[in-house]
Short mmCIF file of C-alpha atoms in Angstrom, two decimals:
data_model
loop_
_atom_site.label_atom_id
_atom_site.label_comp_id
_atom_site.label_asym_id
_atom_site.label_seq_id
_atom_site.Cartn_x
_atom_site.Cartn_y
_atom_site.Cartn_z
CA MET A 1 1.03 -5.12 94.37
CA SER A 2 -2.67 -4.62 93.70
CA ASP A 3 -5.47 -5.85 95.94
CA THR A 4 -6.70 -7.99 93.06
CA ALA A 5 -3.47 -9.95 93.11
CA LEU A 6 -3.56 -10.29 96.90
CA HIS A 7 -7.11 -11.60 96.90
CA ALA A 8 -6.95 -13.69 93.75
CA PRO A 9 -8.95 -16.90 94.02
CA ALA A 10 -7.12 -20.10 94.93
CA GLY A 11 -5.97 -22.15 91.97
CA THR A 12 -4.89 -19.13 89.91
CA ASP A 13 -1.25 -18.13 89.27
CA ARG A 14 -1.50 -14.86 91.18
CA ALA A 15 -2.54 -16.34 94.55
CA PRO A 16 0.66 -18.40 95.17
CA ARG A 17 2.78 -15.48 93.96
CA ALA A 18 1.06 -13.12 96.36
CA ARG A 19 1.50 -15.55 99.24
CA PHE A 20 5.20 -15.87 98.38
CA TRP A 21 5.88 -12.13 98.52
CA HIS A 22 3.93 -11.79 101.79
CA ASP A 23 5.56 -14.83 103.42
CA LEU A 24 7.22 -13.46 106.57
CA SER A 25 9.49 -16.49 106.89
CA PHE A 26 11.01 -15.71 103.47
CA TRP A 27 11.76 -12.08 104.38
CA GLY A 28 12.97 -13.10 107.84
CA LEU A 29 15.47 -15.54 106.36
CA LEU A 30 16.51 -13.20 103.54
CA PRO A 31 19.60 -11.83 105.42
CA SER A 32 20.76 -15.41 106.02
CA TRP A 33 20.22 -16.33 102.38
CA LEU A 34 22.14 -13.24 101.25
CA LEU A 35 24.99 -13.98 103.68
CA MET A 36 25.20 -17.61 102.52
CA GLY A 37 25.12 -16.55 98.89
CA PHE A 38 27.82 -13.92 99.43
CA ALA A 39 30.08 -16.03 101.65
CA LEU A 40 29.55 -19.53 100.18
CA ILE A 41 28.13 -19.44 96.67
CA LEU A 42 29.85 -16.33 95.25
CA PRO A 43 33.42 -17.52 96.07
CA ILE A 44 32.72 -20.78 94.21
CA PHE A 45 31.66 -18.87 91.09
CA ILE A 46 34.75 -16.66 91.40
CA ILE A 47 37.06 -19.69 91.67
CA ALA A 48 35.27 -21.31 88.71
CA ALA A 49 35.81 -18.14 86.66
CA VAL A 50 39.49 -17.92 87.68
CA SER A 51 39.98 -21.58 86.67
CA LEU A 52 38.97 -20.61 83.12
CA ALA A 53 41.18 -17.50 83.02
CA THR A 54 44.73 -17.19 81.66
CA ARG A 55 47.82 -17.10 83.83
CA GLY A 56 49.19 -13.58 84.12
CA ALA A 57 52.68 -12.74 82.90
CA HIS A 58 53.79 -11.82 86.43
CA GLY A 59 51.43 -14.07 88.38
CA GLY A 60 47.74 -13.74 89.09
CA PHE A 61 45.43 -14.08 86.09
CA ALA A 62 43.95 -12.28 83.10
CA TRP A 63 40.31 -12.49 81.97
CA ASP A 64 41.10 -14.40 78.79
CA PHE A 65 39.04 -17.55 79.10
CA ASN A 66 40.35 -20.97 78.05
CA LEU A 67 40.79 -24.49 79.43
CA ALA A 68 44.56 -24.32 79.93
CA GLY A 69 44.23 -24.73 83.72
CA TYR A 70 42.26 -27.96 83.38
CA ARG A 71 44.46 -29.17 80.52
CA GLN A 72 47.56 -28.77 82.67
CA ILE A 73 46.22 -31.40 85.09
CA LEU A 74 46.74 -34.07 82.42
CA PHE A 75 49.09 -32.56 79.84
CA ASN A 76 52.30 -30.54 79.74
CA GLU A 77 53.22 -28.32 76.81
CA GLY A 78 56.51 -29.34 75.20
CA TRP A 79 59.16 -27.13 73.63
CA THR A 80 57.52 -27.38 70.22
CA GLY A 81 54.05 -26.61 71.58
CA GLU A 82 52.67 -30.16 71.44
CA LEU A 83 50.85 -31.58 74.45
CA GLU A 84 52.55 -34.41 76.35
CA PHE A 85 50.65 -36.56 78.80
CA THR A 86 52.10 -36.27 82.31
CA PRO A 87 50.81 -38.36 85.22
CA GLN A 88 52.44 -36.35 88.03
CA TYR A 89 49.26 -34.56 89.07
CA LEU A 90 47.19 -37.75 88.75
CA LEU A 91 49.62 -39.38 91.17
CA ILE A 92 49.08 -36.51 93.61
CA ILE A 93 45.30 -36.96 93.25
CA ALA A 94 45.67 -40.72 93.79
CA ARG A 95 47.89 -40.17 96.86
CA THR A 96 45.35 -37.69 98.24
CA PHE A 97 42.45 -40.12 97.89
CA ALA A 98 44.53 -43.01 99.24
CA LEU A 99 45.59 -41.07 102.36
CA ALA A 100 42.08 -39.66 102.89
CA GLY A 101 40.56 -43.14 102.51
CA ALA A 102 43.14 -44.68 104.85
CA THR A 103 42.49 -41.92 107.38
CA THR A 104 38.75 -42.64 107.24
CA LEU A 105 39.18 -46.41 107.64
CA ILE A 106 41.67 -46.11 110.53
CA CYS A 107 39.45 -43.58 112.32
CA LEU A 108 36.44 -45.87 111.84
CA PHE A 109 38.38 -48.91 113.10
CA PHE A 110 39.25 -47.18 116.37
CA ALA A 111 36.13 -45.00 116.73
CA VAL A 112 33.53 -47.82 116.81
CA PRO A 113 34.88 -49.61 119.93
CA VAL A 114 35.66 -46.29 121.64
CA ALA A 115 32.15 -44.95 120.94
CA TYR A 116 30.57 -48.24 122.06
CA PHE A 117 32.57 -48.20 125.30
CA ILE A 118 31.58 -44.59 126.05
CA SER A 119 27.91 -45.26 125.31
CA ARG A 120 27.81 -48.06 127.89
CA GLN A 121 29.21 -45.95 130.76
CA PRO A 122 27.14 -44.28 133.52
CA PRO A 123 25.88 -40.78 132.64
CA GLY A 124 28.49 -38.89 134.71
CA ARG A 125 31.45 -40.88 133.39
CA LYS A 126 30.00 -40.73 129.88
CA ALA A 127 29.96 -36.90 129.96
CA ILE A 128 33.60 -36.82 131.11
CA LEU A 129 34.69 -39.22 128.35
CA VAL A 130 32.85 -37.21 125.66
CA TYR A 131 34.55 -34.09 127.01
CA LEU A 132 37.94 -35.82 126.71
CA VAL A 133 37.19 -36.77 123.09
CA THR A 134 36.43 -33.15 122.23
CA LEU A 135 39.42 -31.84 124.22
CA PRO A 136 41.79 -31.69 121.16
CA PHE A 137 39.44 -29.16 119.55
CA TRP A 138 40.36 -26.74 122.34
CA VAL A 139 43.94 -26.57 121.07
CA SER A 140 44.99 -25.05 117.76
CA MET A 141 45.53 -27.62 115.02
CA ILE A 142 48.97 -26.30 114.18
CA LEU A 143 50.07 -26.84 117.81
CA ARG A 144 48.74 -30.39 117.71
CA VAL A 145 50.66 -31.12 114.51
CA TYR A 146 53.83 -29.58 115.97
CA ALA A 147 53.38 -31.86 118.99
CA TRP A 148 53.53 -34.85 116.65
CA MET A 149 56.69 -33.40 115.07
CA ILE A 150 58.25 -33.39 118.54
CA ILE A 151 57.16 -36.99 119.10
CA LEU A 152 58.19 -38.48 115.72
CA GLY A 153 61.06 -36.17 114.66
CA LYS A 154 64.77 -36.78 115.01
CA ASP A 155 65.75 -36.76 118.70
CA GLY A 156 62.02 -36.81 119.46
CA THR A 157 60.19 -38.75 122.14
CA LEU A 158 59.62 -41.95 120.13
CA PRO A 159 63.17 -42.23 118.65
CA ARG A 160 64.68 -41.68 122.12
CA LEU A 161 62.39 -44.35 123.60
CA LEU A 162 63.39 -46.81 120.88
CA GLU A 163 67.04 -45.90 121.42
CA THR A 164 66.77 -46.88 125.09
CA LEU A 165 65.31 -50.23 123.97
CA GLY A 166 68.40 -50.95 121.84
CA PHE A 167 67.39 -49.61 118.45
CA PRO A 168 69.89 -47.52 116.41
CA ALA A 169 70.29 -43.89 117.43
CA GLY A 170 69.24 -40.97 115.22
CA MET A 171 66.02 -42.53 113.93
CA SER A 172 63.33 -40.24 112.50
CA PHE A 173 59.77 -41.01 111.44
CA MET A 174 59.13 -37.68 109.76
CA PHE A 175 58.72 -36.54 106.16
CA ASN A 176 56.89 -39.55 104.73
CA ASP A 177 53.31 -40.67 104.09
CA GLY A 178 53.22 -42.55 107.40
CA ALA A 179 53.90 -39.37 109.39
CA THR A 180 51.29 -37.47 107.36
CA LEU A 181 48.74 -40.25 107.90
CA THR A 182 49.44 -40.31 111.66
CA ALA A 183 48.75 -36.59 112.02
CA MET A 184 45.63 -36.78 109.83
CA VAL A 185 44.20 -39.65 111.88
CA TYR A 186 44.90 -37.79 115.12
CA THR A 187 43.26 -34.56 113.98
CA ALA A 188 40.23 -36.30 112.44
CA MET A 189 39.52 -38.93 115.11
CA PRO A 190 37.02 -36.82 117.17
CA LEU A 191 35.04 -36.11 113.99
CA MET A 192 34.47 -39.85 113.64
CA VAL A 193 33.94 -40.74 117.32
CA LEU A 194 31.20 -38.19 118.02
CA PRO A 195 28.69 -39.14 115.24
CA VAL A 196 29.29 -42.86 115.82
CA PHE A 197 28.78 -42.36 119.57
CA ALA A 198 25.52 -40.45 118.95
CA SER A 199 24.30 -43.31 116.76
CA ILE A 200 25.35 -46.12 119.11
CA GLU A 201 23.81 -44.38 122.12
CA LYS A 202 20.39 -44.60 120.47
CA LEU A 203 20.87 -48.33 119.85
CA ASP A 204 18.39 -50.52 121.69
CA GLY A 205 20.42 -52.70 124.07
CA THR A 206 17.79 -55.43 124.01
CA LEU A 207 18.71 -56.17 120.38
CA ILE A 208 22.29 -56.91 121.45
CA GLU A 209 21.02 -59.15 124.26
CA ALA A 210 18.73 -60.90 121.78
CA SER A 211 21.71 -61.55 119.50
CA HIS A 212 23.61 -63.15 122.38
CA ASP A 213 20.52 -65.17 123.38
CA LEU A 214 20.44 -66.52 119.83
CA TYR A 215 24.07 -67.69 120.24
CA GLY A 216 25.56 -64.85 118.26
CA ASN A 217 29.17 -64.22 119.29
CA ARG A 218 30.64 -60.71 119.57
CA TRP A 219 31.77 -60.60 115.93
CA VAL A 220 28.34 -61.71 114.66
CA THR A 221 26.61 -59.18 116.94
CA LEU A 222 28.90 -56.42 115.70
CA ARG A 223 28.46 -57.33 112.03
CA ARG A 224 24.74 -58.21 111.99
CA VAL A 225 23.31 -55.88 114.67
CA ILE A 226 25.54 -52.98 115.73
CA LEU A 227 27.04 -51.92 112.39
CA PRO A 228 23.76 -51.97 110.35
CA LEU A 229 21.81 -50.06 113.01
CA THR A 230 24.57 -47.46 113.46
CA ALA A 231 25.19 -47.03 109.71
CA PRO A 232 23.83 -43.42 109.61
CA GLY A 233 26.36 -42.32 112.25
CA ILE A 234 29.16 -44.19 110.51
CA VAL A 235 28.32 -42.60 107.16
CA ALA A 236 28.14 -39.14 108.75
CA GLY A 237 31.51 -39.67 110.46
CA ALA A 238 33.08 -40.98 107.25
CA ILE A 239 31.96 -37.85 105.37
CA LEU A 240 33.19 -35.55 108.15
CA VAL A 241 36.61 -37.23 108.04
CA PHE A 242 37.04 -38.03 104.35
CA VAL A 243 36.05 -34.68 102.83
CA PRO A 244 38.30 -32.45 105.02
CA ALA A 245 41.14 -34.99 104.62
CA LEU A 246 41.04 -34.45 100.84
CA GLY A 247 41.93 -30.78 101.36
CA ALA A 248 44.47 -31.26 104.14
CA VAL A 249 47.35 -28.77 103.99
CA LEU A 250 49.03 -28.62 107.39
CA GLU A 251 49.74 -32.33 107.78
CA PRO A 252 51.42 -32.94 104.39
CA THR A 253 53.33 -29.65 104.65
CA LEU A 254 54.69 -30.12 108.18
CA MET A 255 54.73 -33.91 108.63
CA GLY A 256 55.49 -34.75 104.99
CA GLY A 257 58.03 -31.95 104.66
CA GLY A 258 56.31 -30.62 101.54
CA LYS A 259 57.79 -33.51 99.53
CA GLN A 260 54.76 -35.78 99.97
CA MET A 261 52.35 -33.43 98.25
CA MET A 262 48.57 -33.69 98.39
CA MET A 263 45.91 -31.73 96.52
CA GLY A 264 45.47 -29.18 99.32
CA SER A 265 49.18 -28.35 99.47
CA LEU A 266 49.34 -28.34 95.65
CA ILE A 267 46.54 -25.73 95.51
CA GLN A 268 48.30 -23.65 98.16
CA LEU A 269 51.55 -23.83 96.18
CA GLN A 270 49.89 -22.62 92.97
CA PHE A 271 48.27 -19.64 94.71
CA GLY A 272 51.57 -18.89 96.52
CA GLY A 273 55.05 -19.52 95.16
CA GLY A 274 53.83 -21.00 91.85
CA ARG A 275 51.78 -17.86 91.08
CA ASN A 276 49.60 -19.90 88.71
CA TRP A 277 46.14 -19.01 89.95
CA PRO A 278 44.13 -20.53 87.03
CA PHE A 279 45.83 -23.91 87.51
CA GLY A 280 45.31 -23.78 91.31
CA ALA A 281 41.64 -22.88 90.79
CA ALA A 282 41.26 -25.70 88.23
CA ILE A 283 42.63 -28.22 90.75
CA ALA A 284 40.27 -26.82 93.41
CA MET A 285 37.28 -27.19 91.07
CA ALA A 286 38.35 -30.74 90.15
CA LEU A 287 38.63 -31.59 93.85
CA MET A 288 35.18 -30.12 94.52
CA ALA A 289 33.70 -32.08 91.61
CA LEU A 290 35.15 -35.33 92.95
CA VAL A 291 33.79 -34.57 96.44
CA MET A 292 30.36 -33.81 94.97
CA VAL A 293 30.37 -37.17 93.14
CA PHE A 294 31.25 -38.90 96.41
CA LEU A 295 28.51 -37.09 98.37
CA ILE A 296 25.86 -37.71 95.70
CA PHE A 297 26.80 -41.41 95.58
CA THR A 298 26.57 -41.60 99.40
CA ALA A 299 23.21 -39.79 99.47
CA LEU A 300 21.71 -42.01 96.75
CA ARG A 301 22.91 -45.14 98.51
CA ALA A 302 21.43 -43.95 101.82
CA ALA A 303 18.14 -43.13 100.09
CA ARG A 304 17.97 -46.61 98.54
CA ARG A 305 18.69 -48.16 101.96
CA GLU A 306 15.88 -46.17 103.59
CA ALA A 307 13.49 -47.11 100.78
CA LEU A 308 13.98 -50.81 101.46
CA PRO A 309 11.05 -52.38 103.36
#
């Protein structure tokens, strides 16, 4: 680059361009940008391209672009070639969102009192309790899910306990949506407790005392003081729980027995035994689009809340 460009007067087009190319922070972060682009952005473009490809004759895909993968989400091709509307995949999408939403609400219901209790403990006890909340992360998720299979399965801990209390023998709580939801709540609970705890810990205790001084009972204090002031932590926890729950694979496969399918297990099936990569990629892109709509809606709502006087 010429010296004229480097020393161009301010207000011209060359001066900002010269400053950009000589910005050390840009070149220092360039390896990180390249790594993020290669590891995060490029796979998304590849999956988007595969979703528009044609299913191969023996699995995989061929670079013959069309919308058959997306069309298969809503329609099935009949014997005569006409398209017939089929709701089976919409039901899987609805079940996925219902279970992910239920997981988020249950985690929130239990996380708020737990986080509030931890935040009001002395510093030493508080550190121990936070450590206990994060303790499940130290164990592999598949082992944690297998532990729930031992608890809820036939001849497991819970059926044997109920049998001793007089209930019929041979009970099993596995292979249904309830078992899947139980495992999802268990695995996601720390992701909700930690952000809510971080938000509640910053809460000014004098505001709670002021609510009580103004004759506000515990429910009014929770609804009018604690929940509004801890909303950022609650929103962050809801996103951390809801988004991964949409792509859950282990829980519906092991706890639901593969019969209670969700979008994550459906995608895995298409890239595995189904050998229909374009359809699996189309479902993945549809899931990502729905998540993006949810995140944009949440961000816009948070921005409007912060803009309020």
